Coordinates of C-alpha atoms in Angstrom, one line a residue:
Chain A
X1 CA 0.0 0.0 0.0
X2 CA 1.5 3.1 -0.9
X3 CA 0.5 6.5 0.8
X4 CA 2.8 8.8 -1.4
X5 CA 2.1 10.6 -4.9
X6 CA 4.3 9.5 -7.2
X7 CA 7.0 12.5 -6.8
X8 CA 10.0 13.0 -4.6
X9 CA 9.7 14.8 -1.5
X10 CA 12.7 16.1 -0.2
X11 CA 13.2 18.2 2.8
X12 CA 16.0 19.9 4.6
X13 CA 14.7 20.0 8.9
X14 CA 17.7 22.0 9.4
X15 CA 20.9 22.7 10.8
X16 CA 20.7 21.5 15.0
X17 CA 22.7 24.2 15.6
X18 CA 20.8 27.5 17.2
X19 CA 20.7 31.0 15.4
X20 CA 22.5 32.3 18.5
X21 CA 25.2 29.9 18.6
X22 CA 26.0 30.3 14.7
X23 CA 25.9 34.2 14.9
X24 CA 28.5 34.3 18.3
X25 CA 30.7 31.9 16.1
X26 CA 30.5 34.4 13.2
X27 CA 31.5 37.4 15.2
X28 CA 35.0 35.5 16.7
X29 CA 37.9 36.3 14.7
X30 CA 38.9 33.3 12.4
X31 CA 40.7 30.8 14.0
X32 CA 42.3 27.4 14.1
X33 CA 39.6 24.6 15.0
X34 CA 42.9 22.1 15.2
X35 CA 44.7 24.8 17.4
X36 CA 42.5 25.6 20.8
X37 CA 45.0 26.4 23.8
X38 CA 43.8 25.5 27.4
X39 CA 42.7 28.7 28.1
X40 CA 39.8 29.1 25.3
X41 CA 36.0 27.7 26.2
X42 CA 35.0 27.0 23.0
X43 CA 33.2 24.1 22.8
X44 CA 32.8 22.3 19.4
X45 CA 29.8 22.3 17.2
X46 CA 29.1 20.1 14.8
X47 CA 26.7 20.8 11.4
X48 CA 24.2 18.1 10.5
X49 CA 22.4 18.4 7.3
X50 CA 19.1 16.1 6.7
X51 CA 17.1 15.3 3.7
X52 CA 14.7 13.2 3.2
X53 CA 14.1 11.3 -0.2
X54 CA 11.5 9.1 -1.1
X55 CA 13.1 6.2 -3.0
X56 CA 11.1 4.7 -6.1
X57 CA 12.4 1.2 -5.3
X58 CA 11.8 0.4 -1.6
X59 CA 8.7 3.3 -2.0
X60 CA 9.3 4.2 1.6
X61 CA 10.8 7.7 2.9
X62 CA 14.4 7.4 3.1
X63 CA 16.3 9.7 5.8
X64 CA 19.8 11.1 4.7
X65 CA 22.1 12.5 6.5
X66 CA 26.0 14.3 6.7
X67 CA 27.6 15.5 9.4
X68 CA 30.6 17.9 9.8
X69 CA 32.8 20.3 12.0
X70 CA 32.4 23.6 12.1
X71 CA 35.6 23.7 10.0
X72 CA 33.5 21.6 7.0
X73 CA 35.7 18.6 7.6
X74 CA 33.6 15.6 7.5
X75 CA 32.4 13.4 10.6
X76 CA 33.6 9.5 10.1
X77 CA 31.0 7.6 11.5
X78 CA 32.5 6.5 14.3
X79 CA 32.4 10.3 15.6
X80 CA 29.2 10.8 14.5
X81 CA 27.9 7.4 16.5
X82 CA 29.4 8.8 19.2
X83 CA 27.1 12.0 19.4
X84 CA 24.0 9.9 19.2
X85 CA 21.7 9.3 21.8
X86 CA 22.8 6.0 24.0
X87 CA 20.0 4.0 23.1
X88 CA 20.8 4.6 19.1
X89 CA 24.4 3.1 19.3
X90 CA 22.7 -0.1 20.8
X91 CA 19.8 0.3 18.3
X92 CA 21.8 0.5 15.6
X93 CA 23.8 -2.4 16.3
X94 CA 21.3 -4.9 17.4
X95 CA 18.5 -4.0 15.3
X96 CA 18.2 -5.7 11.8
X97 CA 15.9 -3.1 10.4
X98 CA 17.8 0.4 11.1
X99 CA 21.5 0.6 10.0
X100 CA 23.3 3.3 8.6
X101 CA 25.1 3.0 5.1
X102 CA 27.2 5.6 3.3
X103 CA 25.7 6.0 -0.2
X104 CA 25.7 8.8 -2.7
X105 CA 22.9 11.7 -2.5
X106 CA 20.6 10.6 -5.3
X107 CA 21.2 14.2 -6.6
X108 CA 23.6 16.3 -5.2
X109 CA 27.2 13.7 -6.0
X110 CA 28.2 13.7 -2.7
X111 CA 28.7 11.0 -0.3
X112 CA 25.7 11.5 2.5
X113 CA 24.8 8.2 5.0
X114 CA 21.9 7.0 5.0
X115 CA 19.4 4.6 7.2
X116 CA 18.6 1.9 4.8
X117 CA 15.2 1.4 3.9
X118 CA 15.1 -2.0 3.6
X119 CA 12.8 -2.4 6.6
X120 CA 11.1 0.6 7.0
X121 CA 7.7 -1.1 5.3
X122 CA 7.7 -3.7 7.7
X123 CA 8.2 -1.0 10.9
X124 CA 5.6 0.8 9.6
X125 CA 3.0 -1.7 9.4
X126 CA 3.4 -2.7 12.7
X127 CA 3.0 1.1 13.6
X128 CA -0.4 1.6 11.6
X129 CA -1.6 -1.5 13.1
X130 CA -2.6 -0.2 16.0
X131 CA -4.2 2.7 14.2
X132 CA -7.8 2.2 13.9
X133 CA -9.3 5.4 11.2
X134 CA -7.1 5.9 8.4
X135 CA -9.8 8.2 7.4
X136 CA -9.5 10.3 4.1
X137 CA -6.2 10.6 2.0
X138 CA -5.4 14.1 2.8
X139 CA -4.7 13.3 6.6
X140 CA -3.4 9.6 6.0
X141 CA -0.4 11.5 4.4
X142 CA 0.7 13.8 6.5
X143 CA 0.6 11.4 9.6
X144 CA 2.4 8.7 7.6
X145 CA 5.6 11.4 7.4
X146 CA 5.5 12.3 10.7
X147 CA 5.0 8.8 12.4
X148 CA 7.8 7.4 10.2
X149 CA 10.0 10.3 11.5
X150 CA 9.1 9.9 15.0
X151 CA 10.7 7.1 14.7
X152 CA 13.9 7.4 12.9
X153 CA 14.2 10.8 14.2
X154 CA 14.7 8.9 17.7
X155 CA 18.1 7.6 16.0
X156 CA 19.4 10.9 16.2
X157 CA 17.8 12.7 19.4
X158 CA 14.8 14.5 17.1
X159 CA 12.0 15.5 18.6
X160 CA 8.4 16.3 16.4
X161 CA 7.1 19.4 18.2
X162 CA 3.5 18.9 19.5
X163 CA 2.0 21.6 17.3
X164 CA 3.1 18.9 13.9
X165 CA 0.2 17.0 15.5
X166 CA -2.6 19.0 15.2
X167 CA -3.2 18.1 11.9
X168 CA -6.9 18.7 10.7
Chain B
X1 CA 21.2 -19.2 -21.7
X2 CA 20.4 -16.9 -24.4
X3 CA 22.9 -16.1 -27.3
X4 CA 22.4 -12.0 -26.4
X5 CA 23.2 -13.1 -22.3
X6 CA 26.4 -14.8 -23.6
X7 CA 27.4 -11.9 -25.8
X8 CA 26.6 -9.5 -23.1
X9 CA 28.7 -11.4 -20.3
X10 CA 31.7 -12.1 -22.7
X11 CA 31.3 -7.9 -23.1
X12 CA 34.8 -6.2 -22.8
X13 CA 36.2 -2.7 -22.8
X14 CA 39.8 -2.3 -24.0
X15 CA 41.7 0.1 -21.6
X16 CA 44.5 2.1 -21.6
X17 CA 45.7 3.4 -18.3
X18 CA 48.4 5.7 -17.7
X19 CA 49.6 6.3 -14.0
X20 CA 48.8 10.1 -13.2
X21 CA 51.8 12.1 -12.8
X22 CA 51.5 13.6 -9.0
X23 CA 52.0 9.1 -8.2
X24 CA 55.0 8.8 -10.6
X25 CA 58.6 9.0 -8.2
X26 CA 61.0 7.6 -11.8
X27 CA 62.1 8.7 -14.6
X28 CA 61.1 8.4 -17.2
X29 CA 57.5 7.3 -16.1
X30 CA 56.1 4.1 -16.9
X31 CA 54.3 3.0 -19.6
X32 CA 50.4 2.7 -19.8
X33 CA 49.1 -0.3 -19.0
X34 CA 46.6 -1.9 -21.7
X35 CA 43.4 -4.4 -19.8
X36 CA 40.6 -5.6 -21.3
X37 CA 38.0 -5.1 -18.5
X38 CA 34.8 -7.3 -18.1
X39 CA 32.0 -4.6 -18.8
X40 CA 29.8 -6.3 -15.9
X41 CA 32.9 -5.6 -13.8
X42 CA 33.8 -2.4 -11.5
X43 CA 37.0 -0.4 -11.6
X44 CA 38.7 -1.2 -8.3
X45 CA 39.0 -4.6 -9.3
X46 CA 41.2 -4.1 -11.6
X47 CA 43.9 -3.3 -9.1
X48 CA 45.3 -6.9 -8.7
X49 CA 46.5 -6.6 -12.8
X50 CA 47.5 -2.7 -12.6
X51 CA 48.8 -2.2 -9.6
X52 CA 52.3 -4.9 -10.0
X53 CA 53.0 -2.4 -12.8
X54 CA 53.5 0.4 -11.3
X55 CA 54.1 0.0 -8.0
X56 CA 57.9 0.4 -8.5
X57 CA 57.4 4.3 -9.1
X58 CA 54.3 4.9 -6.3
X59 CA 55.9 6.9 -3.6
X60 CA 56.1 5.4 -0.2
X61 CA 52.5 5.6 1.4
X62 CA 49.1 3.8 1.0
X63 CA 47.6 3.3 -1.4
X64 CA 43.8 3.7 -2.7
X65 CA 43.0 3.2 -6.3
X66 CA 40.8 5.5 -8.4
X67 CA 40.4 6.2 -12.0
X68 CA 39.5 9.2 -14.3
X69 CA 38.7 10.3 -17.3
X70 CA 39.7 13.6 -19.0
X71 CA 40.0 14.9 -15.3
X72 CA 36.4 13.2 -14.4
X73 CA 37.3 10.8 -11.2
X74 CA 35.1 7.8 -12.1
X75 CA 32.4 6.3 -9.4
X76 CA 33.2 3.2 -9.0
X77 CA 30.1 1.2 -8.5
X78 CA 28.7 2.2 -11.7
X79 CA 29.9 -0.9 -13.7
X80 CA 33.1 -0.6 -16.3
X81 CA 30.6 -0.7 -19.5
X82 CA 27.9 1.6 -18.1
X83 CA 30.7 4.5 -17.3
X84 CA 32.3 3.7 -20.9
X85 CA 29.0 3.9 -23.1
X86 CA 28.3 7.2 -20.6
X87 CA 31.3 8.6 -21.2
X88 CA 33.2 8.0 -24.0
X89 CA 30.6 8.9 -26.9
X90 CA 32.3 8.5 -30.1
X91 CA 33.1 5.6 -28.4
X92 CA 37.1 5.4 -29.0
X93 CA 39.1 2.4 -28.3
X94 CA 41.0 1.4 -26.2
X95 CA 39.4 3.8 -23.7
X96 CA 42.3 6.3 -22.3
X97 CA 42.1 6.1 -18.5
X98 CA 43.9 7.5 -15.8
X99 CA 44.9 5.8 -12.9
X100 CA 45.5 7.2 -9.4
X101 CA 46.9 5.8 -5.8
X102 CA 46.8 8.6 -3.9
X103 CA 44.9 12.3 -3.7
X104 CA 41.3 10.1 -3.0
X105 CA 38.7 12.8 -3.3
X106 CA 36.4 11.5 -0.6
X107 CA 34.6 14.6 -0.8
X108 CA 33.2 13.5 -4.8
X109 CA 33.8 9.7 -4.6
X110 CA 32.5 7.4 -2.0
X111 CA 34.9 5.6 -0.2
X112 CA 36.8 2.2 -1.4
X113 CA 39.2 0.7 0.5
X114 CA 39.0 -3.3 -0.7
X115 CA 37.6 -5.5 -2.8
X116 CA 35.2 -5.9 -0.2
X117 CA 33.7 -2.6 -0.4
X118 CA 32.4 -3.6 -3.7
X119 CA 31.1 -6.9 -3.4
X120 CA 29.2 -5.2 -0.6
X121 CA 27.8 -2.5 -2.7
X122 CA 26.7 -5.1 -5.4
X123 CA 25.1 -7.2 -2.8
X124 CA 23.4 -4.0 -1.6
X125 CA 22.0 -3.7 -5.4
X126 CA 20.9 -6.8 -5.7
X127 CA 18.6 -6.8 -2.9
X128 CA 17.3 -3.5 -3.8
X129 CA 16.1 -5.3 -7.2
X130 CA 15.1 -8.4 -5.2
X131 CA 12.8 -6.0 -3.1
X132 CA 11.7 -4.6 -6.5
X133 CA 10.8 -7.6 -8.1
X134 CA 9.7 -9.7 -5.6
X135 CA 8.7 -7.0 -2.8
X136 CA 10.9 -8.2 -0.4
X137 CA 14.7 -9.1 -0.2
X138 CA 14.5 -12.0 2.2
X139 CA 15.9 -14.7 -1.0
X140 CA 18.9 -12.3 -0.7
X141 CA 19.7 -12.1 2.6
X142 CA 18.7 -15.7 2.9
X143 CA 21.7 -16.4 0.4
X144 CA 24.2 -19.5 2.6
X145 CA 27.5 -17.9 2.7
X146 CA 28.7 -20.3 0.3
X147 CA 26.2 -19.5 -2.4
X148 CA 26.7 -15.6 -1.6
X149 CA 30.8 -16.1 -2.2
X150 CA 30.0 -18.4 -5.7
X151 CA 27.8 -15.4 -6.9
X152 CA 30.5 -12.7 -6.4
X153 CA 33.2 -14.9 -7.9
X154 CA 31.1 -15.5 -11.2
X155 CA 31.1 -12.2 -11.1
X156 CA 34.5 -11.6 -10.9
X157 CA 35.6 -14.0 -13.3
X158 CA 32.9 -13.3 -15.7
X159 CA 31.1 -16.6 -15.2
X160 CA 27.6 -16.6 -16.6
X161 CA 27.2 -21.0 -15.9
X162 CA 28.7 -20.3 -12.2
X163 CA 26.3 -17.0 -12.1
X164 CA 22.9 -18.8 -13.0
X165 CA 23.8 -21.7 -11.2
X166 CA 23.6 -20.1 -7.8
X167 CA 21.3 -17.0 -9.3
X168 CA 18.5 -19.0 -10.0
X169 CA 17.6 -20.2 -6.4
X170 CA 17.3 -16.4 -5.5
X171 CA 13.8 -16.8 -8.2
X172 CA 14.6 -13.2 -9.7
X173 CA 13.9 -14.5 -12.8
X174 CA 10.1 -15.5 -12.5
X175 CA 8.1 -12.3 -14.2
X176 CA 10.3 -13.1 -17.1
X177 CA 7.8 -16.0 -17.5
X178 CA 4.9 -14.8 -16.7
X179 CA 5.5 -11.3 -18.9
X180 CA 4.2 -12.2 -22.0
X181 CA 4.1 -9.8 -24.7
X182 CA 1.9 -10.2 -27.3
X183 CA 3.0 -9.0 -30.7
X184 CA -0.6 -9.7 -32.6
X185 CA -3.5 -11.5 -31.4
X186 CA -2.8 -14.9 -33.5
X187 CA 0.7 -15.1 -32.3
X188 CA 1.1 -17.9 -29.4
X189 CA 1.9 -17.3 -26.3
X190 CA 5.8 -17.4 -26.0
X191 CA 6.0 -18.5 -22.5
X192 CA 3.2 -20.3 -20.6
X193 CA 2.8 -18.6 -17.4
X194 CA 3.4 -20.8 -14.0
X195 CA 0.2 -21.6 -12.4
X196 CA -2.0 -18.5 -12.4
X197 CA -4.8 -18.0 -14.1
X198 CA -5.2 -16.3 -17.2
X199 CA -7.2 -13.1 -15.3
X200 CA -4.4 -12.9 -12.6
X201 CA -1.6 -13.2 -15.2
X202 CA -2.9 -10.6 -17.4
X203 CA -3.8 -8.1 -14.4
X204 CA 0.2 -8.6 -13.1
X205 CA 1.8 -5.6 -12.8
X206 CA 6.0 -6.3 -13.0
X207 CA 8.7 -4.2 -11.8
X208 CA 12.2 -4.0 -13.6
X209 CA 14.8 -2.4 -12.0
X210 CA 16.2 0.0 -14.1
X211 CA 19.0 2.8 -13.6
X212 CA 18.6 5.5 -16.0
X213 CA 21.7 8.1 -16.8
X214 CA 20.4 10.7 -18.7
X215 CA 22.2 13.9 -20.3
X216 CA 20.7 16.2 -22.5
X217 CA 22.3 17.9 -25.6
X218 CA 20.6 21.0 -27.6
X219 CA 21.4 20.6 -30.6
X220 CA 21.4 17.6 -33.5
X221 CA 23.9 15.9 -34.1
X222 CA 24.3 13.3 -36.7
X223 CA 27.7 11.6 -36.5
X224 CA 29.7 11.4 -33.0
X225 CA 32.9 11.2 -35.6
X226 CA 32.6 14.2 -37.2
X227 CA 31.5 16.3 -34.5
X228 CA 30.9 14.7 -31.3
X229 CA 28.7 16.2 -28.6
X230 CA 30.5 18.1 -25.6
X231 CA 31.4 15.1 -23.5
X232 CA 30.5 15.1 -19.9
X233 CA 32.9 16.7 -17.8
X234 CA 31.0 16.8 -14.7
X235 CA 29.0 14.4 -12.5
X236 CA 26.3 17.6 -12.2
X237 CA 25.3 16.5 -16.2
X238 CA 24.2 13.6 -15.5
X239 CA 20.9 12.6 -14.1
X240 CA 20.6 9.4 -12.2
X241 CA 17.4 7.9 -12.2
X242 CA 17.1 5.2 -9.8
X243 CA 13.3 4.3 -10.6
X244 CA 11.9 0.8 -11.3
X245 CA 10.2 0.4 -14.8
X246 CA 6.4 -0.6 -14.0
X247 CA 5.0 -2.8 -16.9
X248 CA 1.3 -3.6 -16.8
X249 CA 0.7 -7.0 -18.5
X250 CA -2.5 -6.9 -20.5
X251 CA -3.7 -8.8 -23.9
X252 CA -2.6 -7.1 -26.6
X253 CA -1.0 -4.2 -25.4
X254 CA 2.8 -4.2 -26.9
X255 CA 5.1 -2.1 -24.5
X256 CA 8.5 -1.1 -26.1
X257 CA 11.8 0.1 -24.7
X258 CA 10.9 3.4 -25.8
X259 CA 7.1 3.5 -23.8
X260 CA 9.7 2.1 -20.6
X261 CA 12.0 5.0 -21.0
X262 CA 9.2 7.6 -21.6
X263 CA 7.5 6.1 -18.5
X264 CA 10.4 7.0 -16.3
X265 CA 11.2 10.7 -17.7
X266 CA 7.3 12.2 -16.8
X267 CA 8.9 15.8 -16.7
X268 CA 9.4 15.1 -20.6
X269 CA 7.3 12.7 -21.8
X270 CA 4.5 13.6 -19.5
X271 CA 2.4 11.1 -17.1
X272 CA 1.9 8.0 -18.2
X273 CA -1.5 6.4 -18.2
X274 CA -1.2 3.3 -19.9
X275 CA -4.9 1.9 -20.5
X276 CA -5.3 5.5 -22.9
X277 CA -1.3 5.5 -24.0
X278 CA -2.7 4.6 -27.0
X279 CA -5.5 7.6 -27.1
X280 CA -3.9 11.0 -28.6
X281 CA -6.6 12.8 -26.9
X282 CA -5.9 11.7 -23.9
X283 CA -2.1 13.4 -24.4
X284 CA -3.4 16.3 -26.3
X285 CA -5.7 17.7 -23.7
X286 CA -3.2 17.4 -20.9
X287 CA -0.8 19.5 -23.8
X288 CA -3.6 22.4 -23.8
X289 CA -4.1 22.7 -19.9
X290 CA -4.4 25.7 -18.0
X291 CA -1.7 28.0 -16.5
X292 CA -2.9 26.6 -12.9
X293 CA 0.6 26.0 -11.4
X294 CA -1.0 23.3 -9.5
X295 CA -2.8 21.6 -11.8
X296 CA -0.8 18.4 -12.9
X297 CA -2.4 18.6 -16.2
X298 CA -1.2 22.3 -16.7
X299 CA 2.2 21.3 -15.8
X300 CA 2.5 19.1 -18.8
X301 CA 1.8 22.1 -20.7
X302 CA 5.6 23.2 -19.4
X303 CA 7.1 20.1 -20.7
X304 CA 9.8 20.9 -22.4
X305 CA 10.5 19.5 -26.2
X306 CA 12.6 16.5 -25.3
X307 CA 13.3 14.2 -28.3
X308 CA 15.1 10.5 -27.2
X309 CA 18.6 10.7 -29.0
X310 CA 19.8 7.2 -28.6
X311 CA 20.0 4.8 -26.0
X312 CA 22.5 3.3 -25.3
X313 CA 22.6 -0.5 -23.1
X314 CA 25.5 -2.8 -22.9
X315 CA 27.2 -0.8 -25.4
X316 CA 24.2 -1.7 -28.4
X317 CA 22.1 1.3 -29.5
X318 CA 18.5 -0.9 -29.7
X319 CA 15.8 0.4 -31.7
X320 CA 13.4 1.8 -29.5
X321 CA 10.2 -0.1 -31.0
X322 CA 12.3 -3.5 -29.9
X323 CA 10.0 -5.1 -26.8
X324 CA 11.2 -4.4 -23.3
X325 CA 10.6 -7.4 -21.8
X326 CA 13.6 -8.8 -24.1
X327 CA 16.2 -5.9 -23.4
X328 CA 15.3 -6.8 -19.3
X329 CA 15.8 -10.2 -20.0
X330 CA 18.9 -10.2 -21.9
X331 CA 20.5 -7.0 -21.2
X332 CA 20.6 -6.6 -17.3
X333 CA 23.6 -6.9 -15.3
X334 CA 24.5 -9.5 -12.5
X335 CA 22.5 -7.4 -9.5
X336 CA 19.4 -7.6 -11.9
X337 CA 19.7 -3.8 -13.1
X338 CA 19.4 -2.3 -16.1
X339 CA 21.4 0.0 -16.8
X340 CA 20.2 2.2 -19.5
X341 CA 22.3 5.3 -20.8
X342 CA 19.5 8.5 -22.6
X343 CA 20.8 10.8 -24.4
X344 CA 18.0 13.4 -25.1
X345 CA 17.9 16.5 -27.4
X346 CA 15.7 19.2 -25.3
X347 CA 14.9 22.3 -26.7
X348 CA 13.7 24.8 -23.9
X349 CA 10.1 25.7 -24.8

């Protein structure tokens, strides 16, 4: 059963860091991110970019991701596993249906990572299960995106605000 | 076995590599090094026959292969006869490589640091065309280890007995036998189907996974000789469809390579409907639609004038009115993909 229209959606949710945070680091003087002394406070932030692409084969939302310093080096996924939420790490390992591969950006010819899709039918099944009134298409939609990212958004620490849910 | 799968399989590009100059340490440099590459193969794997002649001049270090072309480093899980029909147009032989062992640009190319990385990237193909022809992957990652290392080593050796041997238990193969296509009504069937009924078989709806690299040129060309087309000297020109042909089986209806391409470039051809394909009203009146930006008729309307060049699959140029369901079942690769290269002449409306 497929919920979607036939074309791609693809949405950036953001950068996690703050508007404050990025305009203080934008106001320092440039400086070395491989070169703090003792004295300096600065703590590190890292930039994660997410899109999310609906693939044609697996006909399932697909969540991409990349991760780098502020410097634009990229994250190896071993750092990048190690700013995850504890549960994840165990998640991640253990769980036959989320695991992160590194794959190509279906359109932009970079190298992103991805959690494979191979399973996300089968989560979500289980998840609409439970839900008696998938009432008219319009609504179906819109709760179909945001349940499947309340749950991979978990791998990561998202959160859905409340108001998403007052969808009438 | 059919004759085309055999042709196909013994497929071969001649190549010429030369060792890129920031990795030469002698002088005077080494020669290039001339391999004929299985087209169904990748790059990387190639290493084990280039690398022993050079690895005299490569400076002290590690070392990660990578290959381009005219400055273009080459992704290597696209298979060696997909990136030459993409890239090398004319198409000149042997193809002039480049070969690097240092400098990767991980920021452009996904990483590849073994063989391994690969196989595992062709195994991750081939369940994505399980899932898409069967609707779940479970006959792949079912595969005993033994059967799963047999299937990667046909492929590296370019073994089609050794590859259907161990291929066939994964049942890829079985809307090849139920796809009938019916050419005129007094023709019989070519296949029998396997245990539905007639109804059921003629409602089935297959999916063929297909991997479509289109560019798009503006103006005609007639001979790549004379005056070949600006080659591709960026990833950016190239779009990559990764979108699964879907072929509805009904009496009568004849679906060519050319309707499967057509279907899978909408923003061209328009939407497909295939009980009216046939109807030019149908196509007209979605032509004519308002300026309502969103009204999916109207948005045909914007199509652009897009006009299929050539196609281009395991280095044949088919005609276009050939039947699909013989180009997917004698022109796919080992992970069950088609790999189609488009080369379409758009003039902006």
């Amino acid at each position: 059963m497929s919920l979607f229209k036939s074309s791609e959606e693809k949405q950036d949710a953001g950068s996690l860091i703050s508007k404050e945070e990025r305009n203080m680091l934008e106001n320092e003087e440039p400086f070395d991110c491989a070169s703090l002394g003792p004295e300096s406070d600065y703590q590190e932030i890292n930039h994660y970019d997410f899109h999310v692409v609906y693939s044609a084969s697996y006909k399932v939302p697909v969540l991409y991701f990349r991760a780098y310093h502020c410097d634009g080096q990229p994250l190896l996924l071993s750092e990048i596993e190690k700013g995850l939420p504890g549960l994840s790490v165990k998640l991640l390992s253990e769980s036959k249906w989320t695991f992160i591969t590194q794959e190509e950006h279906p359109y932009l010819n970079r190298p992103w990572y991805k959690l494979h899709p191979c399973g996300t039918c089968e989560w979500m099944k289980l998840l609409f299960s439970t839900h008696k009134s998938l009432t008219t298409n319009g609504s179906t939609i819109e709760h179909y995106l945001i349940s499947w990212f309340s749950v991979v958004g978990q791998v990561f620490g998202l959160k859905i605000p409340l108001e998403m849910l007052n969808c009438s | 076995m059919t004759d085309a799968q055999k042709n196909v399989w013994a497929g071969a590009i001649p190549l010429q590599i030369e060792l890129h100059e920031f990795d030469v340490t002698t002088s005077p440099p080494p020669p290039p090094v001339l391999v004929l590459a299985p087209r169904m193969g990748y790059l990387p794997l190639l290493i084990s026959i280039i690398k022993p002649h050079f690895s005299s001049t490569l400076p002290p270090g590690e070392d990660t292969i990578w290959f381009e072309y005219k400055g273009l480093p080459l992704k290597w899980y696209i298979p060696t006869g997909v990136l030459f029909d993409l890239l090398c147009v004319e198409p000149k032989r042997p193809w002039n490589l480049t070969v690097n062992f240092r400098r990767y640009p991980k920021n452009i190319l996904l990483p590849c640091e073994s063989e391994d990385t690969v196989k595992w990237s062709f195994i991750n193909s081939l369940k994505e065309a399980a899932y898409i022809i069967t609707g779940n992957c479970k006959n792949v990652m079912n595969m005993s280890q033994t059967d799963q290392a047999e299937l990667w080593q046909s492929v590296l050796k370019s073994n089609l007995d050794a590859f259907q041997r161990v291929s066939s238990k994964l049942k890829l193969g079985t809307f090849e036998d139920e796809f009938v296509v019916h050419i005129d009504s007094n023709t019989k069937k070519l296949q029998q189907s396997s245990g539905e009924t007639d109804v059921a078989a003629q409602m089935k709806i297959a999916r063929i996974p297909v991997r479509l690299y289109v560019w798009t040129v503006s103006e005609d060309f007639d001979d790549f000789e004379d005056a070949p087309p600006t080659p591709i000297d960026s990833w950016d020109k190239v779009s990559y469809i990764n979108r699964p042909v879907e072929v509805h089986k009904e009496e009568g209806k004849y679906f060519s390579l050319r309707d499967a391409i057509e279907s899978l470039l909408p923003e061209f051809f328009g939407e497909r409907n295939l009980s009216d394909e046939r109807d030019p009203s149908t196509k007209q009146s979605a032509e004519e639609g308002g300026e309502n930006p969103f009204d999916p008729v109207s948005l045909c309307s914007q199509l652009k004038n897009a006009e299929i060049k050539f196609v281009r699959i395991q280095g044949i140029e088919p005609k276009l009115e050939i039947p699909f369901s013989w180009v997917a079942r004698n022109l796919i690769n080992p992970e069950h993909f088609l790999h189609t290269c488009v080369c379409l002449k758009v003039i902006q409306a």
